[in-house]
CSV table of C-alpha atoms in Angstrom, one decimal:
chain,number,residue,atom,x,y,z
A,10,SER,CA,0.0,0.0,0.0
A,11,ALA,CA,0.9,3.7,-0.4
A,12,VAL,CA,1.7,6.1,2.5
A,13,ILE,CA,0.5,9.6,1.6
A,14,SER,CA,0.8,12.8,3.5
A,15,GLN,CA,-0.6,16.4,2.7
A,16,LYS,CA,0.3,19.6,4.0
A,17,PRO,CA,-1.1,21.7,5.6
A,18,SER,CA,-3.6,19.5,7.3
A,19,ARG,CA,-6.0,22.5,7.7
A,20,ASP,CA,-5.7,26.3,7.2
A,21,ILE,CA,-8.0,29.3,7.5
A,22,CYS,CA,-7.4,31.8,4.7
A,23,GLN,CA,-8.7,35.2,3.7
A,24,ARG,CA,-11.2,35.7,0.6
A,25,GLY,CA,-8.8,36.6,-2.5
A,26,THR,CA,-5.7,34.8,-1.4
A,27,SER,CA,-4.3,31.5,-2.6
A,28,LEU,CA,-3.4,28.4,-1.1
A,29,THR,CA,-0.9,25.6,-2.1
A,30,ILE,CA,-1.5,22.2,-0.9
A,31,GLN,CA,1.1,19.4,-1.1
A,32,CYS,CA,0.6,15.8,-1.6
A,33,GLN,CA,3.7,13.3,-0.9
A,34,VAL,CA,3.8,9.6,-1.6
A,35,ASP,CA,6.2,7.2,-0.1
A,36,SER,CA,6.6,5.4,-3.6
A,37,GLN,CA,6.4,6.0,-7.1
A,38,VAL,CA,2.9,5.9,-8.6
A,39,THR,CA,1.4,6.4,-12.1
A,40,MET,CA,-1.8,8.2,-11.2
A,41,MET,CA,-2.5,10.8,-8.8
A,42,PHE,CA,-5.7,12.7,-8.2
A,43,TRP,CA,-7.3,15.6,-6.6
A,44,TYR,CA,-10.6,15.6,-5.0
A,45,ARG,CA,-12.9,18.2,-3.4
A,46,GLN,CA,-15.2,17.1,-0.5
A,47,GLN,CA,-17.6,20.2,0.2
A,48,PRO,CA,-19.6,20.2,3.4
A,49,GLY,CA,-22.5,17.6,3.3
A,50,GLN,CA,-21.3,16.7,-0.2
A,51,SER,CA,-19.6,13.6,-1.8
A,52,LEU,CA,-16.3,13.7,-3.0
A,53,THR,CA,-15.6,15.3,-6.5
A,54,LEU,CA,-12.7,14.8,-8.8
A,55,ILE,CA,-11.1,17.9,-9.6
A,56,ALA,CA,-8.4,16.6,-11.9
A,57,THR,CA,-5.9,14.0,-12.6
A,58,ALA,CA,-2.4,15.3,-12.2
A,59,ASN,CA,-0.1,13.8,-14.8
A,60,GLN,CA,3.6,13.7,-14.6
A,61,GLY,CA,5.5,15.8,-17.1
A,62,SER,CA,2.4,17.2,-18.7
A,63,GLU,CA,-0.4,19.4,-18.0
A,64,ALA,CA,-3.2,18.0,-15.5
A,65,THR,CA,-6.5,16.7,-17.0
A,66,TYR,CA,-9.5,18.7,-15.2
A,67,GLU,CA,-13.0,17.5,-14.8
A,68,SER,CA,-16.0,19.4,-15.9
A,69,GLY,CA,-16.6,22.8,-13.9
A,70,PHE,CA,-12.9,23.0,-13.1
A,71,VAL,CA,-10.5,24.9,-14.6
A,72,ILE,CA,-6.7,25.3,-14.5
A,73,ASP,CA,-6.8,29.0,-13.8
A,74,LYS,CA,-8.6,28.4,-10.6
A,75,PHE,CA,-7.1,25.0,-9.4
A,76,PRO,CA,-3.5,25.0,-11.0
A,77,ILE,CA,-1.7,21.8,-10.5
A,78,SER,CA,1.7,20.7,-10.5
A,79,ARG,CA,3.3,17.0,-10.9
A,80,PRO,CA,7.1,17.3,-11.3
A,81,ASN,CA,7.9,13.8,-10.4
A,82,LEU,CA,6.3,10.5,-9.7
A,83,THR,CA,6.0,10.9,-5.8
A,84,PHE,CA,4.8,14.5,-5.4
A,85,SER,CA,2.0,16.9,-6.6
A,86,THR,CA,0.7,20.2,-5.5
A,87,LEU,CA,-2.8,21.8,-6.0
A,88,THR,CA,-3.2,25.5,-5.7
A,89,VAL,CA,-6.5,27.0,-4.9
A,90,SER,CA,-6.4,30.5,-6.3
A,91,ASN,CA,-8.3,33.6,-5.6
A,92,MET,CA,-10.4,32.1,-2.9
A,93,SER,CA,-14.1,32.9,-1.8
A,94,PRO,CA,-16.0,31.1,1.1
A,95,GLU,CA,-17.4,28.5,-1.5
A,96,ASP,CA,-13.9,26.9,-1.8
A,97,SER,CA,-14.1,25.9,1.9
A,98,SER,CA,-13.9,22.2,1.7
A,99,ILE,CA,-11.6,19.2,2.2
A,100,TYR,CA,-9.3,18.6,-0.5
A,101,LEU,CA,-7.8,15.1,-0.8
A,102,CYS,CA,-5.1,13.7,-2.8
A,103,SER,CA,-5.5,10.1,-3.9
A,104,VAL,CA,-3.2,7.6,-5.8
A,105,THR,CA,-3.4,4.3,-7.4
A,106,GLY,CA,-1.4,1.3,-6.1
A,107,LEU,CA,0.4,-1.4,-7.9
A,108,ALA,CA,-3.2,-2.8,-8.5
A,109,VAL,CA,-4.4,0.0,-10.6
A,110,ASP,CA,-8.0,-0.6,-9.3
A,111,THR,CA,-6.7,0.4,-5.7
A,112,GLN,CA,-7.0,3.9,-4.5
A,113,TYR,CA,-5.4,5.1,-1.6
A,114,PHE,CA,-6.3,8.7,-0.1
A,115,GLY,CA,-4.1,11.0,1.7
A,116,PRO,CA,-5.6,12.5,5.2
A,117,GLY,CA,-7.0,15.6,3.5
A,118,THR,CA,-6.6,19.3,3.8
A,119,ARG,CA,-9.3,21.1,5.7
A,120,LEU,CA,-9.6,24.4,4.0
A,121,THR,CA,-11.8,27.5,5.5
A,122,VAL,CA,-11.9,30.8,3.6
A,123,LEU,CA,-13.1,33.8,5.4
B,7,LYS,CA,-23.2,10.4,-16.5
B,8,GLN,CA,-22.7,7.9,-13.6
B,9,GLU,CA,-24.6,8.9,-10.3
B,10,VAL,CA,-24.1,7.0,-6.9
B,11,THR,CA,-26.8,7.2,-4.1
B,12,GLN,CA,-26.7,6.1,-0.8
B,13,ILE,CA,-29.7,6.1,1.5
B,14,PRO,CA,-30.4,7.0,4.4
B,15,ALA,CA,-27.9,9.5,5.0
B,16,ALA,CA,-27.4,8.9,8.7
B,17,LEU,CA,-28.2,6.0,10.8
B,18,SER,CA,-28.1,5.5,14.6
B,19,VAL,CA,-28.1,2.4,16.2
B,20,PRO,CA,-27.5,0.5,19.5
B,21,GLU,CA,-24.2,-1.5,20.0
B,22,GLY,CA,-24.4,-5.1,18.6
B,23,GLU,CA,-27.0,-4.9,15.8
B,24,ASN,CA,-26.4,-6.1,12.6
B,25,LEU,CA,-26.4,-3.3,9.9
B,26,VAL,CA,-27.1,-3.1,6.1
B,27,LEU,CA,-25.8,0.1,4.3
B,28,ASN,CA,-27.1,0.4,0.7
B,29,CYS,CA,-25.6,2.0,-2.4
B,30,SER,CA,-27.2,2.1,-5.8
B,31,PHE,CA,-25.6,3.5,-9.1
B,32,THR,CA,-27.2,4.6,-12.5
B,33,ASP,CA,-24.8,2.7,-15.1
B,34,SER,CA,-24.0,-0.6,-14.6
B,35,ALA,CA,-20.9,-0.7,-16.7
B,36,ILE,CA,-18.6,-0.6,-13.8
B,37,TYR,CA,-14.8,-1.8,-13.4
B,38,ASN,CA,-15.4,-2.2,-9.6
B,39,LEU,CA,-17.1,-0.7,-6.6
B,40,GLN,CA,-15.2,0.4,-3.3
B,41,TRP,CA,-16.4,0.9,0.2
B,42,PHE,CA,-14.6,3.5,2.2
B,43,ARG,CA,-14.8,4.6,5.9
B,44,GLN,CA,-14.1,8.2,6.6
B,45,ASP,CA,-13.5,9.3,10.2
B,46,PRO,CA,-13.9,13.0,11.2
B,47,GLY,CA,-10.9,15.0,10.3
B,48,LYS,CA,-9.4,12.1,8.5
B,49,GLY,CA,-8.7,10.7,4.9
B,50,LEU,CA,-10.5,7.5,3.4
B,51,THR,CA,-9.7,4.1,4.4
B,52,SER,CA,-10.7,1.3,1.8
B,53,LEU,CA,-12.8,-1.4,3.3
B,54,LEU,CA,-13.7,-3.6,0.6
B,55,LEU,CA,-13.2,-3.8,-3.4
B,56,ILE,CA,-15.4,-5.8,-5.3
B,57,GLN,CA,-14.4,-6.5,-8.9
B,58,SER,CA,-17.2,-6.1,-11.6
B,59,SER,CA,-17.0,-10.0,-12.2
B,60,GLN,CA,-17.3,-10.8,-8.4
B,61,ARG,CA,-20.6,-10.9,-6.3
B,62,GLU,CA,-19.3,-10.2,-2.9
B,63,GLN,CA,-16.1,-9.7,-0.6
B,64,THR,CA,-15.4,-10.2,2.9
B,65,SER,CA,-13.2,-8.9,5.7
B,66,GLY,CA,-13.7,-9.6,9.3
B,67,ARG,CA,-17.3,-8.5,10.2
B,68,LEU,CA,-17.6,-6.7,6.8
B,69,ASN,CA,-19.4,-8.2,3.9
B,70,ALA,CA,-20.2,-6.3,0.7
B,71,SER,CA,-22.1,-7.5,-2.2
B,72,LEU,CA,-22.6,-6.3,-5.8
B,73,ASP,CA,-25.5,-6.9,-8.1
B,74,LYS,CA,-24.4,-5.0,-11.3
B,75,SER,CA,-27.4,-5.5,-13.2
B,76,SER,CA,-29.5,-4.1,-10.8
B,77,GLY,CA,-27.1,-1.3,-10.0
B,78,ARG,CA,-26.8,-2.2,-6.2
B,79,SER,CA,-24.2,-2.8,-3.5
B,80,THR,CA,-25.0,-3.4,0.3
B,81,LEU,CA,-22.3,-3.2,3.0
B,82,TYR,CA,-23.2,-5.8,5.7
B,83,ILE,CA,-21.6,-4.8,9.4
B,84,ALA,CA,-22.3,-7.6,11.9
B,85,ALA,CA,-22.4,-7.2,15.5
B,86,SER,CA,-21.9,-3.3,15.4
B,87,GLN,CA,-19.4,-1.8,18.1
B,88,PRO,CA,-19.0,2.1,18.8
B,89,GLY,CA,-15.9,2.2,17.0
B,90,ASP,CA,-17.8,1.4,13.7
B,91,SER,CA,-19.1,4.8,14.2
B,92,ALA,CA,-17.8,6.8,11.0
B,93,THR,CA,-19.0,8.0,7.6
B,94,TYR,CA,-19.3,5.0,5.2
B,95,LEU,CA,-18.7,6.0,1.4
B,96,CYS,CA,-19.6,4.0,-1.6
B,97,ALA,CA,-17.6,4.5,-4.9
B,98,VAL,CA,-17.6,3.0,-8.6
B,99,MET,CA,-14.9,3.1,-10.9
B,100,GLY,CA,-16.0,3.2,-14.7
B,101,TRP,CA,-14.2,1.3,-17.5
B,102,GLY,CA,-11.8,3.3,-19.7
B,103,GLY,CA,-8.8,2.8,-17.9
B,104,SER,CA,-9.0,6.4,-16.2
B,105,GLU,CA,-9.5,5.0,-12.8
B,106,LYS,CA,-11.6,7.8,-11.7
B,107,LEU,CA,-13.9,6.9,-8.7
B,108,VAL,CA,-17.7,8.4,-8.7
B,109,PHE,CA,-18.7,8.7,-4.9
B,110,GLY,CA,-22.1,8.6,-3.1
B,111,LYS,CA,-22.6,11.4,-0.4
B,112,GLY,CA,-22.0,8.8,2.3
B,113,MET,CA,-23.8,7.4,5.3
B,114,LYS,CA,-23.1,8.7,8.8
B,115,LEU,CA,-23.1,6.0,11.0
B,116,THR,CA,-23.4,6.4,14.8
B,117,VAL,CA,-23.2,3.1,17.0
B,118,LYS,CA,-24.4,3.9,20.7
B,119,PRO,CA,-22.9,1.9,23.5
């Protein structure tokens, strides 16, 4: 199994600012994903972080708002830009393991925007 | 577009009861289905994964079944304990090699001592 860490674990931010969330995996993985979990809602996939190329975004999510980096096979960042209170959510990083159908999730980053 | 539904949204039971959690999905063309557990302030822990060709999986007191044709899965928890209190999420992965998961909203379970 993969061990995933995320930084920060939580943050409180002011409207209009940006926050970068880091995701670190203890082994090289092919697929990395970023999800959002708004209060009372299900997890929604934001994008797939591709190593060496631009991320693939899901409908409703755009690169200007959620820029993603994936410089290598163990690390990715998600930036939440120009934040508003509607961005208050838990943001989770996930990866697929050696068995591609098994997904492991990080502990999440709880973001509150005032 | 795949949609996953979990009803009810919350359940409170006394310790020792056997429980059935329900999950339904609209598109039966799935690659697999997973049940996760989420504790407050923490990430997701995978409980059981059922491949599309399988009917059920068991782990300890947990048993998950899959009926692809009817678009349903159930998670059975035997002899519930207060430590089982958490939110349980159902998620399906479609075909196509993207490994994307579509989640239900989850069911918050409280097991009272």
